[in-house]
Short mmCIF file of N, CA, C and O in Angstrom, two decimals:
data_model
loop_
_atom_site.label_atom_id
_atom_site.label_comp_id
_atom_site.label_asym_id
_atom_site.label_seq_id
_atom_site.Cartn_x
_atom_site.Cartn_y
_atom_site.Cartn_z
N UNK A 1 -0.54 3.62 2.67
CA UNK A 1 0.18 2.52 3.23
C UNK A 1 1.68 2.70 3.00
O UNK A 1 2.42 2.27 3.88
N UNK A 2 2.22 3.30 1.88
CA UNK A 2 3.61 3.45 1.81
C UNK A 2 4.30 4.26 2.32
O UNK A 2 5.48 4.22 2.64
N UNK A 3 3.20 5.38 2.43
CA UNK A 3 3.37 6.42 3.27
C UNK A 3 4.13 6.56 4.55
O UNK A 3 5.11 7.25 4.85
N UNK A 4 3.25 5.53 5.35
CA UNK A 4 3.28 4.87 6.78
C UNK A 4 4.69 3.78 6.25
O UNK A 4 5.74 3.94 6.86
N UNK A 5 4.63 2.93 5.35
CA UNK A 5 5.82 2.18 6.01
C UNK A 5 7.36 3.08 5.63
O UNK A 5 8.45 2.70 6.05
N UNK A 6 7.20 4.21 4.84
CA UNK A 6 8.51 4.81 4.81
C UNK A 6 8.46 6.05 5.80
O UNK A 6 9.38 6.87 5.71
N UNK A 7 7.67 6.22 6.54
CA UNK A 7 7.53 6.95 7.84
C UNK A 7 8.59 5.82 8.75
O UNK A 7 9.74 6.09 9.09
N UNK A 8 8.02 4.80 8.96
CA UNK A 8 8.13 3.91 9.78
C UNK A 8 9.85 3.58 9.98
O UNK A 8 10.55 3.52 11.00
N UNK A 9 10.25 3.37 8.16
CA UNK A 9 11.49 2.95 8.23
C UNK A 9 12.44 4.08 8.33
O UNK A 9 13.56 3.74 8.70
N UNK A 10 12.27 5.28 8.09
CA UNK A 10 12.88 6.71 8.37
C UNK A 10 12.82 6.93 9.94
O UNK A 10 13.80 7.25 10.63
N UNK A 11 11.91 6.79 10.28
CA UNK A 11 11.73 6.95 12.16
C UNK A 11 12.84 5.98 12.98
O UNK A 11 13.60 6.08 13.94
N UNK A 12 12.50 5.09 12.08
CA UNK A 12 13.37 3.63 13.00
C UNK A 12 15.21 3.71 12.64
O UNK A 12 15.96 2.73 12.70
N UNK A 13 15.51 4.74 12.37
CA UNK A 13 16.76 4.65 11.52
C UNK A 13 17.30 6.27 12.36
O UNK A 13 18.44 6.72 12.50
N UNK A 14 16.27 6.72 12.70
CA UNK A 14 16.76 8.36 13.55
C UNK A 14 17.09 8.19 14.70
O UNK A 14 16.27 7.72 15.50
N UNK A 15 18.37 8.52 15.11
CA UNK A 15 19.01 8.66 15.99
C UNK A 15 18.56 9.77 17.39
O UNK A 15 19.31 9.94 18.36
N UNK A 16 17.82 10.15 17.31
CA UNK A 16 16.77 10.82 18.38
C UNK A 16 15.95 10.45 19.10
O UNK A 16 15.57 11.01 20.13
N UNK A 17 15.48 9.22 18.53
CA UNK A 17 14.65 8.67 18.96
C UNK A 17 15.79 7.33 19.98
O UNK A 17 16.95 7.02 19.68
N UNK A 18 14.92 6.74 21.24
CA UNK A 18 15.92 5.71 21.87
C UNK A 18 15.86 4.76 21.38
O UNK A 18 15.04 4.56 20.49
N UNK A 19 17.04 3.49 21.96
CA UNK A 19 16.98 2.45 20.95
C UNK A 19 15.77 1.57 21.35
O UNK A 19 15.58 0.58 20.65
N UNK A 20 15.08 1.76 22.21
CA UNK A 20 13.45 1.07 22.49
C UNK A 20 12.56 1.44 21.35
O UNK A 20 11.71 0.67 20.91
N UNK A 21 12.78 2.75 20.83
CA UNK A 21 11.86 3.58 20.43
C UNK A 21 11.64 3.04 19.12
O UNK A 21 10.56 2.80 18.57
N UNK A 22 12.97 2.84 18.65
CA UNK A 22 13.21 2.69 17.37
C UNK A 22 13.44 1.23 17.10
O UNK A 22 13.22 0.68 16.02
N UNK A 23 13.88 0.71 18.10
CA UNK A 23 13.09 -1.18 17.49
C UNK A 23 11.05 -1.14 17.53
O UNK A 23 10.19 -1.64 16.81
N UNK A 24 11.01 -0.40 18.59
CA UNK A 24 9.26 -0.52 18.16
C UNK A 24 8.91 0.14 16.86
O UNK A 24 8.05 -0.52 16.28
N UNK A 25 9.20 1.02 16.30
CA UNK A 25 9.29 1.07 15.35
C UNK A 25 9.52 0.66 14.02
O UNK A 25 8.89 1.16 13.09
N UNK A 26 10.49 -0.35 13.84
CA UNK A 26 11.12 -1.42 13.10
C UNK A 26 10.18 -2.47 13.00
O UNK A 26 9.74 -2.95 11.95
N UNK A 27 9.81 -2.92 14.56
CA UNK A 27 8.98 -4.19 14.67
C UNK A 27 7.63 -3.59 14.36
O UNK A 27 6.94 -4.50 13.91
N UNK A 28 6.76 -2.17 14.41
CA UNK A 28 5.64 -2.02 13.54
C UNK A 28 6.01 -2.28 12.18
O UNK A 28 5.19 -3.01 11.63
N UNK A 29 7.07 -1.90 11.37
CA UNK A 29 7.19 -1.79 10.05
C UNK A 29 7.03 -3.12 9.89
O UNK A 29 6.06 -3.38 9.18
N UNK A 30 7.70 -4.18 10.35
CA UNK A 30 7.66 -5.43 10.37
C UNK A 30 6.23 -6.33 10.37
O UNK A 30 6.01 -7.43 9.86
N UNK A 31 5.33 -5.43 11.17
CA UNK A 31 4.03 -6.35 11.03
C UNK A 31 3.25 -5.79 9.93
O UNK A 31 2.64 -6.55 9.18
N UNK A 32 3.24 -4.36 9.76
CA UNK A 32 2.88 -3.61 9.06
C UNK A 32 2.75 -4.89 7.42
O UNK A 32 1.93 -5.64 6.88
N UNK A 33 3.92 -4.47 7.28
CA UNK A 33 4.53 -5.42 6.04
C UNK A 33 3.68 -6.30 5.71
O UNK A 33 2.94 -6.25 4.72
N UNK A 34 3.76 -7.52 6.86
CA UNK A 34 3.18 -9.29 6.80
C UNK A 34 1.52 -8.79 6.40
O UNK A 34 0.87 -9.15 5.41
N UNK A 35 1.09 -7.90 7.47
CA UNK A 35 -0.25 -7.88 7.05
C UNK A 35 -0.80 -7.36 5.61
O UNK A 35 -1.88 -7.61 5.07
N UNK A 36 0.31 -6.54 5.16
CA UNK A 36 -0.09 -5.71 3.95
C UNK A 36 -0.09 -7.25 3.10
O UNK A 36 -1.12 -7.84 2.78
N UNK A 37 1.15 -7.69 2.86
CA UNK A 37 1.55 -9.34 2.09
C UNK A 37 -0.10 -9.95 2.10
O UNK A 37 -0.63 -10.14 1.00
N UNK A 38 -0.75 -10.19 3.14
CA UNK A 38 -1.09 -11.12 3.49
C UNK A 38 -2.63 -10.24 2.81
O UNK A 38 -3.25 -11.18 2.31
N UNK A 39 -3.21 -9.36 2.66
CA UNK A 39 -3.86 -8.26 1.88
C UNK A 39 -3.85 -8.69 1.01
O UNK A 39 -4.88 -9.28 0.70
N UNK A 40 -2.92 -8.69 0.23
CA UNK A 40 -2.56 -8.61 -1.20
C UNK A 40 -2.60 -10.26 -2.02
O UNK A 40 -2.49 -10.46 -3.24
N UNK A 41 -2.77 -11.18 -1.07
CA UNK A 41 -2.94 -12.17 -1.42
C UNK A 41 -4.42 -12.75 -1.12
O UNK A 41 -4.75 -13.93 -1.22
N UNK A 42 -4.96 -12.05 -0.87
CA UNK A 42 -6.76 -12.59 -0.38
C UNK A 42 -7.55 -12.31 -2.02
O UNK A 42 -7.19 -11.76 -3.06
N UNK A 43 -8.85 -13.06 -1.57
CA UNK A 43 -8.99 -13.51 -2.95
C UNK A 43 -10.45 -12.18 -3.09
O UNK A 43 -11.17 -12.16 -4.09
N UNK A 44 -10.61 -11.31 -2.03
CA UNK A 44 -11.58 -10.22 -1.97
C UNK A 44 -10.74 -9.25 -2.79
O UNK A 44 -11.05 -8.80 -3.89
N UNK A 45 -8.95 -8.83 -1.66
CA UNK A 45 -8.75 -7.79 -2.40
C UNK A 45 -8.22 -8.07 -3.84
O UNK A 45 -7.77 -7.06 -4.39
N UNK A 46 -8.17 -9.46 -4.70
CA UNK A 46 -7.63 -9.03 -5.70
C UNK A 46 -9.15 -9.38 -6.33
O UNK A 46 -8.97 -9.59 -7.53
N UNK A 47 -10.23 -9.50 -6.08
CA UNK A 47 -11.41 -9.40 -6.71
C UNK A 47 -11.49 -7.34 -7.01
O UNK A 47 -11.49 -6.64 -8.02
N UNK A 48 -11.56 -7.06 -5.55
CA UNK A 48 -11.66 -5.73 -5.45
C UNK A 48 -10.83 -5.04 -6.65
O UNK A 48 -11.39 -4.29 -7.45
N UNK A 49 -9.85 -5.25 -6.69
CA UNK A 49 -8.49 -4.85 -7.67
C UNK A 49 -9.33 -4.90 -9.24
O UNK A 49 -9.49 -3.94 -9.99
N UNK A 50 -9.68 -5.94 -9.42
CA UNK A 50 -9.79 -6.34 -10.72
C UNK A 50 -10.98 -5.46 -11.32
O UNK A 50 -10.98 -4.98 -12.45
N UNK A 51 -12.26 -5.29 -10.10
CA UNK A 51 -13.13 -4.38 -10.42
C UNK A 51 -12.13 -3.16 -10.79
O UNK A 51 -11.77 -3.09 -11.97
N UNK A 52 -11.73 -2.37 -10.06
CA UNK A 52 -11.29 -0.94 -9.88
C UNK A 52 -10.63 -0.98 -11.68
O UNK A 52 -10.94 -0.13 -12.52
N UNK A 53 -9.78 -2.06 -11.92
CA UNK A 53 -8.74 -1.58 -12.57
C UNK A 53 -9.93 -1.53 -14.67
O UNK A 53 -9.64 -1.00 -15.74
N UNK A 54 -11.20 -2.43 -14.19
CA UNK A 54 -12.37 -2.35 -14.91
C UNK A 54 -12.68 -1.26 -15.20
O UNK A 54 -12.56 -0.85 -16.36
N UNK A 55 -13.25 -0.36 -14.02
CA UNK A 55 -13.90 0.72 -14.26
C UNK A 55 -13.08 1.50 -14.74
O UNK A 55 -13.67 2.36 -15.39
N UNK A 56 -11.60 1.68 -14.74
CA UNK A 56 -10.55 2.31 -14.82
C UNK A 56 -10.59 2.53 -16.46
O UNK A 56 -10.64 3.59 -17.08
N UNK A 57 -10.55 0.95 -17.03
CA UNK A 57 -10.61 1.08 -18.28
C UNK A 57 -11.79 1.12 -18.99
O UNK A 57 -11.62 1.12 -20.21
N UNK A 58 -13.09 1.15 -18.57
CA UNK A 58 -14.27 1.51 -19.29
C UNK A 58 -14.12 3.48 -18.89
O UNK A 58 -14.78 4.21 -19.63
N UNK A 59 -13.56 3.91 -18.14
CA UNK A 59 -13.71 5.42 -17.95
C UNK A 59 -12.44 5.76 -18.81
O UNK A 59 -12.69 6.69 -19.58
N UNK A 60 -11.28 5.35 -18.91
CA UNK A 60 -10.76 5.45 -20.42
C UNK A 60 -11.09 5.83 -21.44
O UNK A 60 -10.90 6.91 -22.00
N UNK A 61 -11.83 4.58 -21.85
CA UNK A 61 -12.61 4.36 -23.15
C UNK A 61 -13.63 5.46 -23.69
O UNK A 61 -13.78 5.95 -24.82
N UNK A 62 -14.29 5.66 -22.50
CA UNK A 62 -15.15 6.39 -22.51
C UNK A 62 -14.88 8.30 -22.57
O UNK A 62 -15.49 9.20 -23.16
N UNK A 63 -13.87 8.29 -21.81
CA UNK A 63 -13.50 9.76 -22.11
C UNK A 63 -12.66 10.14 -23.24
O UNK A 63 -12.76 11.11 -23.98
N UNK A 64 -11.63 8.99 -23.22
CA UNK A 64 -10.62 9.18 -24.87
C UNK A 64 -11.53 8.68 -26.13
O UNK A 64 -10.85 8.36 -27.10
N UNK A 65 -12.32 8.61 -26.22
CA UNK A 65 -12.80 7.97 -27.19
C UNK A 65 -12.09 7.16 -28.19
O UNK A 65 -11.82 7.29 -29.39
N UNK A 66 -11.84 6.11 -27.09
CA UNK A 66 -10.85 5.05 -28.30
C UNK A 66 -11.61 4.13 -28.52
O UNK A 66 -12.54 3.99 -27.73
N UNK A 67 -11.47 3.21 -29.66
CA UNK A 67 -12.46 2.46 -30.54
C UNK A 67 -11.80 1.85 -30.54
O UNK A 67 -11.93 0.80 -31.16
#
């Protein structure tokens, strides 16, 4: 995802591209954005999150052997 929005904002800023080209560009980064926001505030993906960042630290635990 960051990938894509610093694609997005590097594309929209190049002078090669026309100035149509590069407001569509701008205005993807722009929705891009809201929807990511709007992701990040749902109550799945920060369920999802909370698992991942779980297993994260039981596979820790488990390989460093910390007590």
């Amino acid at each position: 995802m960051d990938h894509i929005d610093t694609h997005l904002a590097t594309a929209s800023q190049d002078l090669k591209y026309s100035l149509a080209i590069r407001a569509s560009l701008a205005l993807g980064k722009t929705h891009l954005n809201k929807y990511y926001d709007m992701t990040n505030h749902s109550e799945v993906y920060q369920i999802a999150m909370s698992e991942f960042l779980g297993i994260q630290f039981v596979y820790y635990i488990y390989n460093y052997n910390v007590t």
